[in-house]
Amino acid sequence: MESNYNEAKRYYEAQKRVVEIKKFYQHLTVYLLCNPIVIVVNLMTSPGYLWCIYSVVGWAIPIILHGMKAFGFSPIFNKDWEERKIQALLEKENPKQKWE
């Protein structure tokens, strides 16, 4: 019974991750389609001032963060950190029993 539960849980987690990766690729596609338009408009209207750089860089930051989340890259708050934090909180709430 627990085997089925673990299998279903693993499938659900994998499904969530695939959806997150798909959303990232959609976000990246919109970024890659819109920014060339913004650059062309900038160069046609005011070539002396490259204001499009704010759009390109400003939008690149969320794209990078979204990609890191979608592909599970988190140098600070990763699974090991989560597990350590959970264990610390459990130990704090339920101090170890002392043998008397």
PDB file of C-alpha atoms in Angstrom:
ATOM      1  CA  MET A   1       0.000   0.000   0.000  1.00  0.00           C
ATOM      2  CA  GLU A   2       2.742   2.435   0.936  1.00  0.00           C
ATOM      3  CA  SER A   3       4.547   1.514  -2.262  1.00  0.00           C
ATOM      4  CA  ASN A   4       1.557   2.749  -4.280  1.00  0.00           C
ATOM      5  CA  TYR A   5       1.463   5.944  -2.241  1.00  0.00           C
ATOM      6  CA  ASN A   6       5.165   6.601  -2.818  1.00  0.00           C
ATOM      7  CA  GLU A   7       4.791   5.852  -6.519  1.00  0.00           C
ATOM      8  CA  ALA A   8       1.821   8.235  -6.802  1.00  0.00           C
ATOM      9  CA  LYS A   9       3.665  10.918  -4.855  1.00  0.00           C
ATOM     10  CA  ARG A  10       6.749  10.599  -7.091  1.00  0.00           C
ATOM     11  CA  TYR A  11       4.543  10.793 -10.192  1.00  0.00           C
ATOM     12  CA  TYR A  12       2.751  13.886  -8.854  1.00  0.00           C
ATOM     13  CA  GLU A  13       6.053  15.617  -8.030  1.00  0.00           C
ATOM     14  CA  ALA A  14       7.448  14.793 -11.479  1.00  0.00           C
ATOM     15  CA  GLN A  15       4.264  16.083 -13.100  1.00  0.00           C
ATOM     16  CA  LYS A  16       4.515  19.370 -11.162  1.00  0.00           C
ATOM     17  CA  ARG A  17       8.132  19.757 -12.229  1.00  0.00           C
ATOM     18  CA  VAL A  18       7.300  19.161 -15.897  1.00  0.00           C
ATOM     19  CA  VAL A  19       4.570  21.818 -15.726  1.00  0.00           C
ATOM     20  CA  GLU A  20       7.037  24.261 -14.127  1.00  0.00           C
ATOM     21  CA  ILE A  21       9.636  23.583 -16.837  1.00  0.00           C
ATOM     22  CA  LYS A  22       6.975  24.055 -19.523  1.00  0.00           C
ATOM     23  CA  LYS A  23       5.982  27.411 -18.023  1.00  0.00           C
ATOM     24  CA  PHE A  24       9.635  28.461 -17.993  1.00  0.00           C
ATOM     25  CA  TYR A  25      10.035  27.641 -21.684  1.00  0.00           C
ATOM     26  CA  GLN A  26       6.865  29.609 -22.472  1.00  0.00           C
ATOM     27  CA  HIS A  27       8.226  32.567 -20.496  1.00  0.00           C
ATOM     28  CA  LEU A  28      11.567  32.308 -22.306  1.00  0.00           C
ATOM     29  CA  THR A  29       9.810  32.162 -25.695  1.00  0.00           C
ATOM     30  CA  VAL A  30       7.841  35.335 -24.977  1.00  0.00           C
ATOM     31  CA  TYR A  31      11.063  37.026 -23.832  1.00  0.00           C
ATOM     32  CA  LEU A  32      12.887  36.006 -27.012  1.00  0.00           C
ATOM     33  CA  LEU A  33      10.010  37.149 -29.235  1.00  0.00           C
ATOM     34  CA  CYS A  34       9.263  40.475 -27.534  1.00  0.00           C
ATOM     35  CA  ASN A  35      12.718  41.868 -26.866  1.00  0.00           C
ATOM     36  CA  PRO A  36      13.825  42.017 -30.520  1.00  0.00           C
ATOM     37  CA  ILE A  37      10.680  44.052 -31.209  1.00  0.00           C
ATOM     38  CA  VAL A  38      11.517  46.396 -28.329  1.00  0.00           C
ATOM     39  CA  ILE A  39      15.085  46.754 -29.634  1.00  0.00           C
ATOM     40  CA  VAL A  40      13.898  47.546 -33.171  1.00  0.00           C
ATOM     41  CA  VAL A  41      11.396  50.122 -31.882  1.00  0.00           C
ATOM     42  CA  ASN A  42      14.149  51.704 -29.782  1.00  0.00           C
ATOM     43  CA  LEU A  43      16.576  51.893 -32.698  1.00  0.00           C
ATOM     44  CA  MET A  44      13.917  53.355 -35.004  1.00  0.00           C
ATOM     45  CA  THR A  45      12.572  55.975 -32.593  1.00  0.00           C
ATOM     46  CA  SER A  46      15.605  57.077 -30.581  1.00  0.00           C
ATOM     47  CA  PRO A  47      18.854  55.476 -31.714  1.00  0.00           C
ATOM     48  CA  GLY A  48      20.908  57.882 -29.601  1.00  0.00           C
ATOM     49  CA  TYR A  49      19.512  56.527 -26.337  1.00  0.00           C
ATOM     50  CA  LEU A  50      19.336  52.774 -25.820  1.00  0.00           C
ATOM     51  CA  TRP A  51      16.463  52.559 -23.358  1.00  0.00           C
ATOM     52  CA  CYS A  52      15.760  49.009 -24.540  1.00  0.00           C
ATOM     53  CA  ILE A  53      18.619  47.790 -22.357  1.00  0.00           C
ATOM     54  CA  TYR A  54      16.366  48.313 -19.306  1.00  0.00           C
ATOM     55  CA  SER A  55      13.770  46.000 -20.794  1.00  0.00           C
ATOM     56  CA  VAL A  56      16.283  43.362 -21.845  1.00  0.00           C
ATOM     57  CA  VAL A  57      18.162  43.272 -18.539  1.00  0.00           C
ATOM     58  CA  GLY A  58      15.119  43.940 -16.372  1.00  0.00           C
ATOM     59  CA  TRP A  59      13.261  41.025 -17.903  1.00  0.00           C
ATOM     60  CA  ALA A  60      16.335  38.758 -17.973  1.00  0.00           C
ATOM     61  CA  ILE A  61      16.555  38.735 -14.181  1.00  0.00           C
ATOM     62  CA  PRO A  62      13.099  37.156 -13.685  1.00  0.00           C
ATOM     63  CA  ILE A  63      13.841  34.746 -16.559  1.00  0.00           C
ATOM     64  CA  ILE A  64      17.006  33.568 -14.801  1.00  0.00           C
ATOM     65  CA  LEU A  65      15.207  33.201 -11.464  1.00  0.00           C
ATOM     66  CA  HIS A  66      12.345  31.329 -13.130  1.00  0.00           C
ATOM     67  CA  GLY A  67      14.817  28.982 -14.812  1.00  0.00           C
ATOM     68  CA  MET A  68      16.608  28.334 -11.535  1.00  0.00           C
ATOM     69  CA  LYS A  69      13.312  27.446  -9.898  1.00  0.00           C
ATOM     70  CA  ALA A  70      12.103  25.298 -12.805  1.00  0.00           C
ATOM     71  CA  PHE A  71      15.281  23.241 -12.991  1.00  0.00           C
ATOM     72  CA  GLY A  72      15.713  22.972  -9.238  1.00  0.00           C
ATOM     73  CA  PHE A  73      18.892  25.018  -8.913  1.00  0.00           C
ATOM     74  CA  SER A  74      18.895  26.729  -5.569  1.00  0.00           C
ATOM     75  CA  PRO A  75      22.314  27.214  -4.001  1.00  0.00           C
ATOM     76  CA  ILE A  76      20.872  28.490  -0.724  1.00  0.00           C
ATOM     77  CA  PHE A  77      17.450  26.972  -0.081  1.00  0.00           C
ATOM     78  CA  ASN A  78      17.860  23.462  -1.480  1.00  0.00           C
ATOM     79  CA  LYS A  79      16.441  20.125  -0.265  1.00  0.00           C
ATOM     80  CA  ASP A  80      19.305  19.580   2.183  1.00  0.00           C
ATOM     81  CA  TRP A  81      18.616  22.945   3.784  1.00  0.00           C
ATOM     82  CA  GLU A  82      14.896  22.132   4.007  1.00  0.00           C
ATOM     83  CA  GLU A  83      15.590  18.788   5.672  1.00  0.00           C
ATOM     84  CA  ARG A  84      18.012  20.330   8.186  1.00  0.00           C
ATOM     85  CA  LYS A  85      15.493  23.066   9.017  1.00  0.00           C
ATOM     86  CA  ILE A  86      12.673  20.540   9.483  1.00  0.00           C
ATOM     87  CA  GLN A  87      14.828  18.434  11.806  1.00  0.00           C
ATOM     88  CA  ALA A  88      15.878  21.501  13.806  1.00  0.00           C
ATOM     89  CA  LEU A  89      12.274  22.614  14.241  1.00  0.00           C
ATOM     90  CA  LEU A  90      11.146  19.126  15.264  1.00  0.00           C
ATOM     91  CA  GLU A  91      13.928  18.901  17.838  1.00  0.00           C
ATOM     92  CA  LYS A  92      13.073  22.343  19.184  1.00  0.00           C
ATOM     93  CA  GLU A  93       9.374  21.487  19.570  1.00  0.00           C
ATOM     94  CA  ASN A  94       9.975  18.061  21.056  1.00  0.00           C
ATOM     95  CA  PRO A  95      13.157  18.076  23.133  1.00  0.00           C
ATOM     96  CA  LYS A  96      14.918  14.743  23.498  1.00  0.00           C
ATOM     97  CA  GLN A  97      13.793  12.626  26.419  1.00  0.00           C
ATOM     98  CA  LYS A  98      16.457  12.270  29.081  1.00  0.00           C
ATOM     99  CA  TRP A  99      16.953   8.907  30.730  1.00  0.00           C
ATOM    100  CA  GLU A 100      16.575   9.094  34.475  1.00  0.00           C
TER     101      GLU A 100
END
